[in-house]
PDB file of C-alpha atoms in Angstrom:
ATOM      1  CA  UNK A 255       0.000   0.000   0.000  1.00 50.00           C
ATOM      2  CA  UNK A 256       1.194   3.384  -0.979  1.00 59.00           C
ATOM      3  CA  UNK A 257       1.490   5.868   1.634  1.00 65.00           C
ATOM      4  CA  UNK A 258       1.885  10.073   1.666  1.00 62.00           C
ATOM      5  CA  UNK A 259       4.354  10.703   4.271  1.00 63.00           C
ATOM      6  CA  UNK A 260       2.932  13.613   6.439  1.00 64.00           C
ATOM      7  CA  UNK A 261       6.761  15.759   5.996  1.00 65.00           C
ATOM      8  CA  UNK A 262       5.834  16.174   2.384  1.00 67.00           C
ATOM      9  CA  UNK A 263       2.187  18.051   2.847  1.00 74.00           C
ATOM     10  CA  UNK A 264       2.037  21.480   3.062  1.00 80.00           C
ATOM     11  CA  UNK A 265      -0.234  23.872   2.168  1.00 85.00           C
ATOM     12  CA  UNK A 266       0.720  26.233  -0.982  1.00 84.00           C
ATOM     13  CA  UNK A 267      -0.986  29.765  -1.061  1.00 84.00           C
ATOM     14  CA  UNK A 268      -1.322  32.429  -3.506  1.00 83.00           C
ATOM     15  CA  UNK A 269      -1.855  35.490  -2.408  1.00 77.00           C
ATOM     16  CA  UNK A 270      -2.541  37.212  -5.789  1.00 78.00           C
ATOM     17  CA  UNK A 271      -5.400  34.671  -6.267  1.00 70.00           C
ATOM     18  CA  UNK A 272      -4.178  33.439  -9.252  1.00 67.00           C
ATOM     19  CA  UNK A 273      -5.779  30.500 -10.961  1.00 65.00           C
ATOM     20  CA  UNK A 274      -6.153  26.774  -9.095  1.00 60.00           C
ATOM     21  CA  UNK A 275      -5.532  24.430 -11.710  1.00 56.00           C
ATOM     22  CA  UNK A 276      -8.735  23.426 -12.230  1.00 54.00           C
ATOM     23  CA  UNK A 277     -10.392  23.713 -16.077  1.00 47.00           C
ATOM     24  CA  UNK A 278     -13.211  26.135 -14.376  1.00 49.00           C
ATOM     25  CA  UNK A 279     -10.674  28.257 -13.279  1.00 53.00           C
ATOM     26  CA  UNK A 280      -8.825  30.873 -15.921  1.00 48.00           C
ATOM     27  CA  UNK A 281      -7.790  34.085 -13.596  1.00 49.00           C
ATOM     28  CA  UNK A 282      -4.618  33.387 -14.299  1.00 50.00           C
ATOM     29  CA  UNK A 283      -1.620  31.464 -13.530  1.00 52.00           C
ATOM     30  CA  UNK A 284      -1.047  30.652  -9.749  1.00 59.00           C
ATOM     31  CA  UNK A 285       2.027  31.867  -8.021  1.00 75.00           C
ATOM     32  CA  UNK A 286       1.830  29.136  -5.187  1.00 82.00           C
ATOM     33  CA  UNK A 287       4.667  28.704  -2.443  1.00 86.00           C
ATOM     34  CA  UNK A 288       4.401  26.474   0.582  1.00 86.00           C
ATOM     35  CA  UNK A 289       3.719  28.562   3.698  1.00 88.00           C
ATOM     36  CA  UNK A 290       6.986  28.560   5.310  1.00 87.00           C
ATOM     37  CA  UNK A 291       8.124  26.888   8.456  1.00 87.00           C
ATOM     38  CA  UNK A 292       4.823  24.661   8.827  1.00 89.00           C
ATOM     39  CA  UNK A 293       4.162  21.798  10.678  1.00 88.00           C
ATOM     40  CA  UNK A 294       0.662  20.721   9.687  1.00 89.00           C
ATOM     41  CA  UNK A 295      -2.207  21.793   7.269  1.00 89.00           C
ATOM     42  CA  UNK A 296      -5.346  20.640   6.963  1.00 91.00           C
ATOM     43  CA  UNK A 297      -8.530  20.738   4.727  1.00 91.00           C
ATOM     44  CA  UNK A 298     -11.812  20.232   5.519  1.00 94.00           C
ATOM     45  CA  UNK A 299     -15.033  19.813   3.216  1.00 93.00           C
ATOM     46  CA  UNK A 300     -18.459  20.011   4.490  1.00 94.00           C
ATOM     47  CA  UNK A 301     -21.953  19.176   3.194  1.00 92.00           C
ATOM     48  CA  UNK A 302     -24.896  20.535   4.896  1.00 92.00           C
ATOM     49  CA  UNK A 303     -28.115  18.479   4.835  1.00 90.00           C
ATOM     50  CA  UNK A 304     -31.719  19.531   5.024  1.00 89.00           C
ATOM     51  CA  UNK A 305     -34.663  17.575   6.212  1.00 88.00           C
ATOM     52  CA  UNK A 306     -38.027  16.922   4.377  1.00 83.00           C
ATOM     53  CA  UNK A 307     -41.209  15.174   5.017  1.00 82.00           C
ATOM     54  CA  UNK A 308     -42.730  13.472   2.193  1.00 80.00           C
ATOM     55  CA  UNK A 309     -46.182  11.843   2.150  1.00 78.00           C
ATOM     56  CA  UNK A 310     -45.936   8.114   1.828  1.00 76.00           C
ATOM     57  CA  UNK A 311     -49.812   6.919   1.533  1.00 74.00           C
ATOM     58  CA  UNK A 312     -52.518   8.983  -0.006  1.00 72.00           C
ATOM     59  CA  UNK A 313     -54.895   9.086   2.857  1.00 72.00           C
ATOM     60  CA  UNK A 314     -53.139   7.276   5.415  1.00 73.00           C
ATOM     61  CA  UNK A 315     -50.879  10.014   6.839  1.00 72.00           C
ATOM     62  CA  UNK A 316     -48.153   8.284   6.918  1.00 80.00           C
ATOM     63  CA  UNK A 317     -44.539  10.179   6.093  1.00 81.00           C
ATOM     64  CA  UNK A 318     -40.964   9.687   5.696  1.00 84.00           C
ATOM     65  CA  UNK A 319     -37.995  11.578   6.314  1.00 85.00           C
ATOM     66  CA  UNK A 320     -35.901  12.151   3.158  1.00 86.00           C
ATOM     67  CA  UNK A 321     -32.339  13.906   3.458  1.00 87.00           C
ATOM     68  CA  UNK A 322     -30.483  16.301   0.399  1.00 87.00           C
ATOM     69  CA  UNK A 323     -27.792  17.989   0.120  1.00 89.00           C
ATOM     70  CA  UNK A 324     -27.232  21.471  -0.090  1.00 87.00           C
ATOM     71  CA  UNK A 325     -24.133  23.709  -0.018  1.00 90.00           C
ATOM     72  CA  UNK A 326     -20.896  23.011   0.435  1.00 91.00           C
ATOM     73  CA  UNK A 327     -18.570  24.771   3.028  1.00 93.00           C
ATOM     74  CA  UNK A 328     -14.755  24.530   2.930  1.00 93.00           C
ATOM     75  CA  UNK A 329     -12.067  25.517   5.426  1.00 94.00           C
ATOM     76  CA  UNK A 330      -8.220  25.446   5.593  1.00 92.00           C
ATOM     77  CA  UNK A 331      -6.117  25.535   8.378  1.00 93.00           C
ATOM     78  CA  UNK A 332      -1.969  25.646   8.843  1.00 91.00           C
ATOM     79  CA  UNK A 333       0.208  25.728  12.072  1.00 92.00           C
ATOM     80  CA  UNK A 334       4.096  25.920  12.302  1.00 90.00           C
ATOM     81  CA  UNK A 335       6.446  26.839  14.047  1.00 91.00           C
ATOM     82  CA  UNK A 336       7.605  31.184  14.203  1.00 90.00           C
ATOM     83  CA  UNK A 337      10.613  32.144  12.179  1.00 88.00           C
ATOM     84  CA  UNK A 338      10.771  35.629  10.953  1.00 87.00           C
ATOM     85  CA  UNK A 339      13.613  34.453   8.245  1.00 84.00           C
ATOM     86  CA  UNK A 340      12.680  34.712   4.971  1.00 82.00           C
ATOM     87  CA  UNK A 341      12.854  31.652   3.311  1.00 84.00           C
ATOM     88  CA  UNK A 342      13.210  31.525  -0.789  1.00 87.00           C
ATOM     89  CA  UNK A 343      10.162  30.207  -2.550  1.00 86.00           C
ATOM     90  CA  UNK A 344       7.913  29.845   0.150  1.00 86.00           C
ATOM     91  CA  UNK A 345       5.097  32.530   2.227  1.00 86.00           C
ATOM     92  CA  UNK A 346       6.526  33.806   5.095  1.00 88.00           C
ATOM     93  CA  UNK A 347       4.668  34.737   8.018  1.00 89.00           C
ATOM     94  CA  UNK A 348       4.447  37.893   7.529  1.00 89.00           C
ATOM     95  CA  UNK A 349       3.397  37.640   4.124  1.00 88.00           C
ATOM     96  CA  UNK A 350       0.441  35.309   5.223  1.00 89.00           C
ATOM     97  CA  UNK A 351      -0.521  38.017   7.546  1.00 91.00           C
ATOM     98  CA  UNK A 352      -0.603  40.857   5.813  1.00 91.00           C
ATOM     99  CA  UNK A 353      -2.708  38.545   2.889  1.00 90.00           C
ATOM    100  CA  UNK A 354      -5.068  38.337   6.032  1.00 91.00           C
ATOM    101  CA  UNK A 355      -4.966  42.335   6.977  1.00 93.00           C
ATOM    102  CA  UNK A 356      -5.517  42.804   3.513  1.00 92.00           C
ATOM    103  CA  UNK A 357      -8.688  40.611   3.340  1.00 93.00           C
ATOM    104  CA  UNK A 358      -8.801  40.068  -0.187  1.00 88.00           C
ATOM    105  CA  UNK A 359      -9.253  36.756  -2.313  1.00 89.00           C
ATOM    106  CA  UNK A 360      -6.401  34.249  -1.751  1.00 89.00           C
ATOM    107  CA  UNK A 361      -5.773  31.158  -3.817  1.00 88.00           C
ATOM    108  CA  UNK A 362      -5.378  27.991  -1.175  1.00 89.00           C
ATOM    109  CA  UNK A 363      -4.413  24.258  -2.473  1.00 88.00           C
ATOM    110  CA  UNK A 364      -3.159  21.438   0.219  1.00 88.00           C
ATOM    111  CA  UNK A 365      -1.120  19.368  -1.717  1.00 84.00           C
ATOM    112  CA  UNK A 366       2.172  16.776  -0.971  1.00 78.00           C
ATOM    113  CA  UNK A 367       5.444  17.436  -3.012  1.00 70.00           C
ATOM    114  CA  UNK A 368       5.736  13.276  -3.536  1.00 67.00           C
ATOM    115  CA  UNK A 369       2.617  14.123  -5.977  1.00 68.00           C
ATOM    116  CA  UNK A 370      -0.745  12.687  -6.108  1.00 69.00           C
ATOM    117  CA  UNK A 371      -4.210  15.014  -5.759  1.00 79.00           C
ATOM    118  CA  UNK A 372      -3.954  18.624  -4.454  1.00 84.00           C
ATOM    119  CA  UNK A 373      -7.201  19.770  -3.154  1.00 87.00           C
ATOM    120  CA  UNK A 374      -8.167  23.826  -2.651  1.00 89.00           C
ATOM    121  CA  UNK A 375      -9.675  26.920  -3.939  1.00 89.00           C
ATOM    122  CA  UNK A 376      -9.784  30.519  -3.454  1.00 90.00           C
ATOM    123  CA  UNK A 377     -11.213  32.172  -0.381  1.00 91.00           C
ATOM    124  CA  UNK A 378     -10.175  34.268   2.471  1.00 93.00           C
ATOM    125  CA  UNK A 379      -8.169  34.070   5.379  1.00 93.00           C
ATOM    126  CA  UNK A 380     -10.041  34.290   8.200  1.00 95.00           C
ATOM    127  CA  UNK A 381      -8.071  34.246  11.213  1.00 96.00           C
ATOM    128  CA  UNK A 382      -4.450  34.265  11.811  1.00 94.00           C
ATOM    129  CA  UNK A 383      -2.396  33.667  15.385  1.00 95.00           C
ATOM    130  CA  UNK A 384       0.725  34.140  17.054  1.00 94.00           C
ATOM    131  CA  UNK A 385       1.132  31.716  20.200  1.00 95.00           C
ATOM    132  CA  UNK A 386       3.727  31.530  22.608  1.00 93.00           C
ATOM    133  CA  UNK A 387       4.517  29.953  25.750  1.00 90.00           C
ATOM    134  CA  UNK A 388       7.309  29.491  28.713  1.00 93.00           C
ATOM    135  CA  UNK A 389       9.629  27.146  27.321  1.00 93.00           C
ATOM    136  CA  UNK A 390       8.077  26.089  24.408  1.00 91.00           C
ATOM    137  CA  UNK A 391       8.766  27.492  20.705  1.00 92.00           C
ATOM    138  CA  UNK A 392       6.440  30.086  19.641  1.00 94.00           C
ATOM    139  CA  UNK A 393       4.074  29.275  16.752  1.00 93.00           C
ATOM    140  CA  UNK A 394       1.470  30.816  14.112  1.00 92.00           C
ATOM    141  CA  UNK A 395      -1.651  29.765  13.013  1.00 94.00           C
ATOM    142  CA  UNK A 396      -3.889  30.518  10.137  1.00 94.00           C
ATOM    143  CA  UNK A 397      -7.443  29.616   8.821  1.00 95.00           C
ATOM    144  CA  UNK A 398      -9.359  29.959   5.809  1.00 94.00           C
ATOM    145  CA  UNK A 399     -12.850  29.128   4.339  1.00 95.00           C
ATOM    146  CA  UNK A 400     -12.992  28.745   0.926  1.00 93.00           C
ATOM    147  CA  UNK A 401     -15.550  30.774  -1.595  1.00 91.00           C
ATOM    148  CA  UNK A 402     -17.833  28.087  -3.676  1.00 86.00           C
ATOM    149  CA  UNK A 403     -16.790  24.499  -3.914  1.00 87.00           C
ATOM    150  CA  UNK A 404     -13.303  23.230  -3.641  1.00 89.00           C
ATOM    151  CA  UNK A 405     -11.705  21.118  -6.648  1.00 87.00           C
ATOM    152  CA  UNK A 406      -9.486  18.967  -6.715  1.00 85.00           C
ATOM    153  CA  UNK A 407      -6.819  18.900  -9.051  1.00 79.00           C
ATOM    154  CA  UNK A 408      -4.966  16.100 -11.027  1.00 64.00           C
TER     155      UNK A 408
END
């Protein structure tokens, strides 16, 4: 069985918002770099149900419960450890928070460098943390949610 080792994830943000790979997508070529200094990333995707009753006997009043789906919600997250370096190639930290001061539309894609699926989109960031305590190394953490559905890319 083929395994992704966790090392290799990371998740790559634009902060121009250029384009995500996918065919829907044509803003433009992406600019992604690995935010730097990271030591996990995450991405969630959510479906949110809704209920209805439908009739299942003329007459008899009895009903069922049937279930759909409805939109789809997508968030991001990344953690690492606080360096203030700047690192070629990759989002430093405080590139990633001045993307968030700046609150505009951010391209987002968790992917591994061995290869294989990236998954993302573009969105926002929506919250962004510095974290520090007594004898311990002091960290950042960031979150987005993504704007429409996510794709995932080949």
């Amino acid at each position: 069985m083929a395994t992704i080792n966790a090392n290799t994830v990371a998740l790559y943000i634009d902060v121009d918002g250029g384009d995500t790979g996918s065919p829907a997508d044509d803003t433009g070529t992406a600019a992604l770099k690995p935010v730097a200094y990271s030591t996990s990333a995450s991405i969630s995707v959510s479906n949110a149900t809704y209920e209805a009753t439908s009739i299942t006997a003329a007459g008899s009043g009895a009903t069922t419960r049937d279930y759909a789906v409805g939109s789809t919600s997508t968030s991001m997250s990344v953690e690492g450890v606080l360096d203030w370096t700047v690192t070629a190639g990759t989002l430093d930290v405080n590139a990633l928070f001045d993307a968030f001061a700046a609150k505009s539309e951010i391209t987002a894609i968790w992917q591994s460098t061995a290869g294989g699926k990236a998954f993302g989109g573009k969105g926002f960031l929506t919250s962004f943390e510095l974290s520090s305590g007594v004898d311990d190394f002091a960290t950042y953490s960031a979150s987005l949610e993504l704007s429409g559905d996510p794709v995932k890319i080949a």
